[in-house]
PDB file of C-alpha atoms in Angstrom:
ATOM      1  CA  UNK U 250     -19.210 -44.282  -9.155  1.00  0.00           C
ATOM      2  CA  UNK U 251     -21.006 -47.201  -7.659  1.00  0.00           C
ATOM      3  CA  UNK U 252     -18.944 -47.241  -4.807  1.00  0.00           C
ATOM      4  CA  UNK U 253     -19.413 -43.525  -4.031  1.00  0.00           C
ATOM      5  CA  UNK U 254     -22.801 -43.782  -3.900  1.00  0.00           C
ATOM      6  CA  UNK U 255     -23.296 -47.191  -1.642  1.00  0.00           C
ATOM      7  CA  UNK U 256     -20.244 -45.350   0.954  1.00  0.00           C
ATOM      8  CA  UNK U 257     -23.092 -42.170   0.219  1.00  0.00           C
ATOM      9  CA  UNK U 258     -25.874 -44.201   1.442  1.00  0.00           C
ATOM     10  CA  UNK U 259     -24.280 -46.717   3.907  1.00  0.00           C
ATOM     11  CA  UNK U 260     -22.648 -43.325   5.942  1.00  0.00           C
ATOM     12  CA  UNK U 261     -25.699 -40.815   5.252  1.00  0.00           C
ATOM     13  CA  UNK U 262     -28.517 -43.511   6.947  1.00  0.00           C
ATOM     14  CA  UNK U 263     -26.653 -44.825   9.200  1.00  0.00           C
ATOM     15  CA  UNK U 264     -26.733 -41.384  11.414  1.00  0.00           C
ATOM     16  CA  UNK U 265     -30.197 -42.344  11.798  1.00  0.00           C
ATOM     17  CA  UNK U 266     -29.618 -44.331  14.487  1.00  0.00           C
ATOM     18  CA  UNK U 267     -29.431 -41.224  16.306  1.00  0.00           C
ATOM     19  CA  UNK U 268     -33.324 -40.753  15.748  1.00  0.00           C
ATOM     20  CA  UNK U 269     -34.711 -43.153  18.484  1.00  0.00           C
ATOM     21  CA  UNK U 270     -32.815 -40.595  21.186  1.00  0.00           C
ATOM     22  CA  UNK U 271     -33.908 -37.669  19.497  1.00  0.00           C
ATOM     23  CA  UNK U 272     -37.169 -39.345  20.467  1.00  0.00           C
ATOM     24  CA  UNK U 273     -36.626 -40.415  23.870  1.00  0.00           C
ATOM     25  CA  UNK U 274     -34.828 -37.253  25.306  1.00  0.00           C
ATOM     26  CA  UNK U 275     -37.836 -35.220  23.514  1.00  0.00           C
ATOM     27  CA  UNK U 276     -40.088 -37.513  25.675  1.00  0.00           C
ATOM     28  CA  UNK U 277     -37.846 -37.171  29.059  1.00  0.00           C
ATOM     29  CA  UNK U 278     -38.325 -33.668  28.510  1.00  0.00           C
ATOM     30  CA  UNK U 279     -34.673 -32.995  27.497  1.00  0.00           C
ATOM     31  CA  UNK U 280     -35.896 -30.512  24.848  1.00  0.00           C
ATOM     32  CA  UNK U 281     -32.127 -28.679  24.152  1.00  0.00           C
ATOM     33  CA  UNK U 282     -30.754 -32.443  24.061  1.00  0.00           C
ATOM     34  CA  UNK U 283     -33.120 -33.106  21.500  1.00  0.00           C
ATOM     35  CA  UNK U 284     -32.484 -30.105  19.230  1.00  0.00           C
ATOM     36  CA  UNK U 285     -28.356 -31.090  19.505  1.00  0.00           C
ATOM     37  CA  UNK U 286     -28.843 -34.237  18.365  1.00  0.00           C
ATOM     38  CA  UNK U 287     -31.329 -33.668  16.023  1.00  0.00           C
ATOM     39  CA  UNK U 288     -28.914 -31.550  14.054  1.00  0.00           C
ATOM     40  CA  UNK U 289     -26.067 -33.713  15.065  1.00  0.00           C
ATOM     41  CA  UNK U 290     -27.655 -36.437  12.581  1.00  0.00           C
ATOM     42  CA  UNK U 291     -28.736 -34.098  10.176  1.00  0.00           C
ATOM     43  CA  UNK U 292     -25.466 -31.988   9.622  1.00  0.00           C
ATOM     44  CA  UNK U 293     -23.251 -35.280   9.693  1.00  0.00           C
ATOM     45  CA  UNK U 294     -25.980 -36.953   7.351  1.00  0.00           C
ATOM     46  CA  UNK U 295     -25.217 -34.151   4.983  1.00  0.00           C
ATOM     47  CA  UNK U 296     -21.357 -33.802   5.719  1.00  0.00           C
ATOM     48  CA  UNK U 297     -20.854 -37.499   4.584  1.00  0.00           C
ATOM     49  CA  UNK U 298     -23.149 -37.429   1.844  1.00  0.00           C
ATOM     50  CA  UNK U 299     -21.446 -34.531   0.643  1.00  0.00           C
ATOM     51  CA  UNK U 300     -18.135 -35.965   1.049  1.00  0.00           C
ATOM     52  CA  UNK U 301     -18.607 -39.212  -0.509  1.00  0.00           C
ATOM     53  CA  UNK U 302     -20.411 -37.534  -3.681  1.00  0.00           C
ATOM     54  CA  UNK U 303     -17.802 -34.786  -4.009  1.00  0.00           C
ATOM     55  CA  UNK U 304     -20.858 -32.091  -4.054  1.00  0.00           C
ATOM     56  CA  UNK U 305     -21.774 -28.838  -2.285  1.00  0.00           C
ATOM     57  CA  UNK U 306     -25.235 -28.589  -0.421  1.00  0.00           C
ATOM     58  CA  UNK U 307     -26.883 -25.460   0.213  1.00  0.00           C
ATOM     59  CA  UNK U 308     -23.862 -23.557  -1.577  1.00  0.00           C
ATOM     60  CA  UNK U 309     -21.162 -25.200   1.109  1.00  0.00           C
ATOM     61  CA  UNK U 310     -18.797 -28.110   0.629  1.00  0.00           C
ATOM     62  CA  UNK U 311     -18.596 -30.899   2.796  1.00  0.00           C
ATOM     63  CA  UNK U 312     -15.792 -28.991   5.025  1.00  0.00           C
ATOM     64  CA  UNK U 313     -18.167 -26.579   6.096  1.00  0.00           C
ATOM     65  CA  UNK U 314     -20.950 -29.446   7.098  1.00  0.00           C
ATOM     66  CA  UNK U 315     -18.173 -31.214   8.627  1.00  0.00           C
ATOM     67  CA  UNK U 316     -17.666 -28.085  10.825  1.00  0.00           C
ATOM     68  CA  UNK U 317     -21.486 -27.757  11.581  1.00  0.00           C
ATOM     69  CA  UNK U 318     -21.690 -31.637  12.554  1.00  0.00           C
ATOM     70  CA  UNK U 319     -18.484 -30.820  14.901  1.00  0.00           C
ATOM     71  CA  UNK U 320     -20.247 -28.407  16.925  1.00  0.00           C
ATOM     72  CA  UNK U 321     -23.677 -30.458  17.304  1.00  0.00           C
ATOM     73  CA  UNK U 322     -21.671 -33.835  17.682  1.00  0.00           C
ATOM     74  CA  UNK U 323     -19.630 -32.705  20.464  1.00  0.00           C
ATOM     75  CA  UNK U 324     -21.980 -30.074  21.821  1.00  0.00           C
ATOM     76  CA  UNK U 325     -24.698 -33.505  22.209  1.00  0.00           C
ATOM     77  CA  UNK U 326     -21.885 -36.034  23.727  1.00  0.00           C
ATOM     78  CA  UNK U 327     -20.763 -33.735  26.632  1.00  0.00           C
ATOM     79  CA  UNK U 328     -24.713 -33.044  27.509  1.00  0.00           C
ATOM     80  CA  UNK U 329     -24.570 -36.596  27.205  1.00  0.00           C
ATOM     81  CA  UNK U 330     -22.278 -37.007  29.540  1.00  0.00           C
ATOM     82  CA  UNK U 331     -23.089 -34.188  32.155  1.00  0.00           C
ATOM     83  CA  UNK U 332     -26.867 -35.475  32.246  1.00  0.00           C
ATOM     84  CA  UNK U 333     -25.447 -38.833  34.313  1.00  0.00           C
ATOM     85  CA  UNK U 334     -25.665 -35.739  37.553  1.00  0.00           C
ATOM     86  CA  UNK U 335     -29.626 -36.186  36.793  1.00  0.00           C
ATOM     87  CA  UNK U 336     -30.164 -32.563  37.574  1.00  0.00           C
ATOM     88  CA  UNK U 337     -33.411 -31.520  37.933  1.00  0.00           C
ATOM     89  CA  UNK U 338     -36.016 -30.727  35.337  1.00  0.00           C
ATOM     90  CA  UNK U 339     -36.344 -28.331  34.304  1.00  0.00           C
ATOM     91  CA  UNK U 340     -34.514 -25.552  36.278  1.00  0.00           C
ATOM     92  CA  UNK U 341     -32.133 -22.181  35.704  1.00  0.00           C
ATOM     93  CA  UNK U 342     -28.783 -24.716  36.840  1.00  0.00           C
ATOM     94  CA  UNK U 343     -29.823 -26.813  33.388  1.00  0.00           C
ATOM     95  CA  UNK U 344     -30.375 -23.772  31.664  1.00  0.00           C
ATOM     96  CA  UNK U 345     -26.924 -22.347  32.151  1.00  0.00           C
ATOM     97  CA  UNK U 346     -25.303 -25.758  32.193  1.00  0.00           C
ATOM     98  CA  UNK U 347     -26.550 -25.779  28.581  1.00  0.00           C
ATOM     99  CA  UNK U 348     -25.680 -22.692  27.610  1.00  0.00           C
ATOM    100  CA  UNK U 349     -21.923 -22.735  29.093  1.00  0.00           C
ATOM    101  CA  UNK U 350     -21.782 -26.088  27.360  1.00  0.00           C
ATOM    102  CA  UNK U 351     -22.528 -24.824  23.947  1.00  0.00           C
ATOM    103  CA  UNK U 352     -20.956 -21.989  24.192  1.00  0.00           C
ATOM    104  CA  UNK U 353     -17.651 -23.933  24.941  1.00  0.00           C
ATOM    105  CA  UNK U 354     -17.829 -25.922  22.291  1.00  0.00           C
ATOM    106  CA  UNK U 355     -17.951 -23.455  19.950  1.00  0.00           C
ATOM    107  CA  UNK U 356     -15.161 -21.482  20.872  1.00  0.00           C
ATOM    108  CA  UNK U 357     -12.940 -24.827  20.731  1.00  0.00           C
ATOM    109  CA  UNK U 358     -14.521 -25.649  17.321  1.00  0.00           C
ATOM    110  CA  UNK U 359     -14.185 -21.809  15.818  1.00  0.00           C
ATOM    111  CA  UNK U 360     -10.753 -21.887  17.194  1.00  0.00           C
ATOM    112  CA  UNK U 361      -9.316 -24.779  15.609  1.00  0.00           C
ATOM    113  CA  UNK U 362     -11.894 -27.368  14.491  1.00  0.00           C
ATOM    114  CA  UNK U 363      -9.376 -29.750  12.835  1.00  0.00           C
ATOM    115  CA  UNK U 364      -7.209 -29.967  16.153  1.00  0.00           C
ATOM    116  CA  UNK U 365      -8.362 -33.015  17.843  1.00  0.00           C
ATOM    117  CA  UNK U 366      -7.352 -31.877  21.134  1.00  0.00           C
ATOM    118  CA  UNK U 367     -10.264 -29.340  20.667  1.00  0.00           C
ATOM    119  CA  UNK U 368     -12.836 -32.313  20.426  1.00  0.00           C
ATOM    120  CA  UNK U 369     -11.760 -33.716  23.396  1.00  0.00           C
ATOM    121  CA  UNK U 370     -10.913 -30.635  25.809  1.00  0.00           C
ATOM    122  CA  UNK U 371     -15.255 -29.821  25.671  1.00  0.00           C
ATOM    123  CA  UNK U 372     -15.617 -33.541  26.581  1.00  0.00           C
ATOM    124  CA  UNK U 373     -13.359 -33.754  29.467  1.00  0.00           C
ATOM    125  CA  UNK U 374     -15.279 -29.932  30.654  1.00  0.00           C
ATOM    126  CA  UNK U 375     -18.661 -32.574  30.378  1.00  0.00           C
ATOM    127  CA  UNK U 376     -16.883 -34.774  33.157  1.00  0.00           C
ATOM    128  CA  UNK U 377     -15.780 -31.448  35.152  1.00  0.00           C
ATOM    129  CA  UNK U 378     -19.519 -30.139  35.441  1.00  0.00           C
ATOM    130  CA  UNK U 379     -20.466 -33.976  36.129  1.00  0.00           C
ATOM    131  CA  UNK U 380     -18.471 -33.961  38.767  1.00  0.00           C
ATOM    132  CA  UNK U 381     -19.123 -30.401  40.106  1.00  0.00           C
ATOM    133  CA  UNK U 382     -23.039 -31.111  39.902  1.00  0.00           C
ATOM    134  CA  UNK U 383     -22.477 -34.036  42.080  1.00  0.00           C
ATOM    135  CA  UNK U 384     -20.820 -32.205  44.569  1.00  0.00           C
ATOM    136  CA  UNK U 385     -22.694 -29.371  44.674  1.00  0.00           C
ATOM    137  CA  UNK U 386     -25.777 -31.635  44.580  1.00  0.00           C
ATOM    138  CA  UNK U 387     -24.446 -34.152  47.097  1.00  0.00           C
ATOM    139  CA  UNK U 388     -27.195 -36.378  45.596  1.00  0.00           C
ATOM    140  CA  UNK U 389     -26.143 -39.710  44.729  1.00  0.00           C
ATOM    141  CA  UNK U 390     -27.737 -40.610  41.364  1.00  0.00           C
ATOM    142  CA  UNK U 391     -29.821 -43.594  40.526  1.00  0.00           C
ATOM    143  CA  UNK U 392     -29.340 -45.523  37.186  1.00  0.00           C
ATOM    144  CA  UNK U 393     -30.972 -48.369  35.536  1.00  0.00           C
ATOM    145  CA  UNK U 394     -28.703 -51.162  35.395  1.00  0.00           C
ATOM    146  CA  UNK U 395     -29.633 -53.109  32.402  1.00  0.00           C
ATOM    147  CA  UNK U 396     -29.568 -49.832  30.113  1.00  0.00           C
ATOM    148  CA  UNK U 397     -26.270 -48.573  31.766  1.00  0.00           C
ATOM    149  CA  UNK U 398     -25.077 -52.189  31.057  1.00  0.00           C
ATOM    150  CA  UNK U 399     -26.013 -51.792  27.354  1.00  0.00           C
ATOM    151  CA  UNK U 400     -24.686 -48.701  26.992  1.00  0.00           C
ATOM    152  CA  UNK U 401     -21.383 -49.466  28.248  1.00  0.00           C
ATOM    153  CA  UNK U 402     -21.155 -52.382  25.502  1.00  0.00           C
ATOM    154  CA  UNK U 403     -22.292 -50.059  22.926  1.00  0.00           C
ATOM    155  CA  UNK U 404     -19.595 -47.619  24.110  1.00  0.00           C
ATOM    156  CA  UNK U 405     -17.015 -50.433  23.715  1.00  0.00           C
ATOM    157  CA  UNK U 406     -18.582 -50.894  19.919  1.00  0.00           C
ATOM    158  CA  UNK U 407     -18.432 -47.746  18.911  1.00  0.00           C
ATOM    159  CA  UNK U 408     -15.015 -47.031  20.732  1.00  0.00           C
ATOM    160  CA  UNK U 409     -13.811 -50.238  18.174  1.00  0.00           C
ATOM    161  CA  UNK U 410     -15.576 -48.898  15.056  1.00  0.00           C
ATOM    162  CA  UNK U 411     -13.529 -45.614  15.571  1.00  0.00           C
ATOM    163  CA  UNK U 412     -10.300 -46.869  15.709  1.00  0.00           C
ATOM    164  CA  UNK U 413     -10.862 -49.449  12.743  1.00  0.00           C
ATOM    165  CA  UNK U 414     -12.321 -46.450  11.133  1.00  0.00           C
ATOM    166  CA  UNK U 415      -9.271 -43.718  11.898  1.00  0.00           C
ATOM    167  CA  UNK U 416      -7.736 -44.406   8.297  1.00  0.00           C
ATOM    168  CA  UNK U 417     -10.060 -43.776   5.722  1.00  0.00           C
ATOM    169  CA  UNK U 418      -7.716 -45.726   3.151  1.00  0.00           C
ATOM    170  CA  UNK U 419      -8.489 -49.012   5.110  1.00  0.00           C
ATOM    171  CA  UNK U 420     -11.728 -48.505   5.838  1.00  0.00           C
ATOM    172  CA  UNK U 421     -13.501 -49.865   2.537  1.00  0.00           C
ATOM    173  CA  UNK U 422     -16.708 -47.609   1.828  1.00  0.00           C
ATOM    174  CA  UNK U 423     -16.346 -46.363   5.260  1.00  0.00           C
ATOM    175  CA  UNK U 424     -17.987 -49.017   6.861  1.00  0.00           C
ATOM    176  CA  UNK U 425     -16.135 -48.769  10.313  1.00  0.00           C
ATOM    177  CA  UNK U 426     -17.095 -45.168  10.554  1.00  0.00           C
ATOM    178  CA  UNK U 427     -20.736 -46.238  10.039  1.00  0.00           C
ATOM    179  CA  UNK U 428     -20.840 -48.652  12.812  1.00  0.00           C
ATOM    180  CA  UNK U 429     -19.345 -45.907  14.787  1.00  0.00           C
ATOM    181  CA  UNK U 430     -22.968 -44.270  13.823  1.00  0.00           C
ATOM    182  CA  UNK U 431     -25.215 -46.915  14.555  1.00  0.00           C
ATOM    183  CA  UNK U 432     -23.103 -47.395  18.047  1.00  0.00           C
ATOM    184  CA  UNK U 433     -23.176 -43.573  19.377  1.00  0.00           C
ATOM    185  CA  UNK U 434     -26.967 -43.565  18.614  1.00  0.00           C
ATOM    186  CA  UNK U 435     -26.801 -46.690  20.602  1.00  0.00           C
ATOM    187  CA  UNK U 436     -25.027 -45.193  23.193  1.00  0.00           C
ATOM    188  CA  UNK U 437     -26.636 -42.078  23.463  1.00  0.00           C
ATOM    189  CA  UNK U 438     -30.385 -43.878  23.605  1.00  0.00           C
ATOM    190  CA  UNK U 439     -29.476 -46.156  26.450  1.00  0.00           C
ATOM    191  CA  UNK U 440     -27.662 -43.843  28.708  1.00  0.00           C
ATOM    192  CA  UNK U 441     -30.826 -41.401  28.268  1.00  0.00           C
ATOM    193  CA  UNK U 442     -32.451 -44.974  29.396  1.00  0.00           C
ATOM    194  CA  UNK U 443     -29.934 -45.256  32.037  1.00  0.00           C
ATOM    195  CA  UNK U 444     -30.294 -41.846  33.187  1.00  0.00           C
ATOM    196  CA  UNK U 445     -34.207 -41.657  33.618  1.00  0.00           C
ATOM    197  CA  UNK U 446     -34.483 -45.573  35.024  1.00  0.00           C
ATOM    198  CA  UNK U 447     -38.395 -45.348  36.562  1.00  0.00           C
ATOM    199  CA  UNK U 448     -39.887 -41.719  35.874  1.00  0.00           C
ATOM    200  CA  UNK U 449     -38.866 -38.414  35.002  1.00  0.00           C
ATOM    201  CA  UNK U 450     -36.528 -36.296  36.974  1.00  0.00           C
ATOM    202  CA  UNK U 451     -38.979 -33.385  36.958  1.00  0.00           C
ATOM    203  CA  UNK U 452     -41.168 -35.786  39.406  1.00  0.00           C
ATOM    204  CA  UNK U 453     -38.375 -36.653  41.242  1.00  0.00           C
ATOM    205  CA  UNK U 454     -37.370 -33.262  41.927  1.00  0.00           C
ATOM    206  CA  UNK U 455     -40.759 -33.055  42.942  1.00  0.00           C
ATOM    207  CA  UNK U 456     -40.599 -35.132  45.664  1.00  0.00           C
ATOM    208  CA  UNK U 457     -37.411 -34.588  47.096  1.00  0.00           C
ATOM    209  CA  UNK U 458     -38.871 -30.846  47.499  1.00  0.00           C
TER     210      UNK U 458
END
């Protein structure tokens, strides 16, 4: 009983670390970032909670919150990743970009949510609109080095905690998965960092018009 509730405790808080991005992208003026991971941390606070206490929240069982964290997880990573085109802010392109984004994760996730190919098929459509925006763009983007440099050693971190984390058997009070937390919230702050390296894009935009 102890047990459950430390691997209760040590999973639920550690998808905190999200919090400091929530922050930042709210800041940037990422506003639909914000909201994605916002409920990323909550829903995957809850799902693990849930799980490790063998209880229902809100009438659903940890399944469903698994589901919902899914959706926002995912849904937050391949913004994540598209936002390295530093598109303008704000504009219609963002707008839709969001939208399609969301939109295809949740047909993946409704579809088959437990298929892992589904988690990573929305991911490798966050490179494709990288890439497109890029081109279409034909704007080479500017990063901060230091940031990009820390979240690249983060990434490495959390790509470790994963692994070690895959079987739950081995993975004593889940304490692997939690690193894998506190190292995506790591990730996620410092390529926002990365991605915004001396003002906001808005400005830039701005400028270049």
């Amino acid at each position: 009983e102890d047990e459950r509730m430390i691997q209760a405790l040590w999973t639920g808080v550690t998808n905190l670390s999200l919090l400091p991005a929530c922050i930042l992208t709210f800041q940037e003026g990422m506003h639909y970032e914000c909201i994605m991971g916002f409920f990323a941390m909550v829903t995957s606070s809850i799902y693990h909670v849930a799980e490790s206490l063998q209880v229902n929240f809100l009438g659903y069982n940890h399944g469903r919150w698994h589901h919902m964290d899914n959706v926002f997880a995912i849904t937050a990573l391949l913004l994540n990743i598209a936002n390295f085109a530093q598109g303008p802010r704000p504009s219609a392109f963002r707008e839709l970009r969001n939208s399609l984004a969301t939109a295809v994760v949740v047909c993946f996730q409704v579809a088959a949510p437990w298929n892992l190919m589904h988690s990573i098929l929305p991911l490798v459509f966050g490179v494709f609109l990288l890439l497109l925006e890029l081109i279409y763009r034909r704007r080479c983007p500017s990063f901060g080095k230091n940031d990009m440099f820390k979240a690249f050693l983060s990434s490495c971190s959390a790509a470790c905690c994963f692994y070690k984390g895959l079987d739950e058997s081995k993975d004593y009070l889940r304490l692997w998965h939690g690193g894998w937390h506190i190292f995506v919230g790591a990730v996620t702050y410092f390529s926002v960092k990365c991605q915004n390296p001396h003002e906001k894009l808005s400005d830039v935009a701005a400028k270049d018009a």
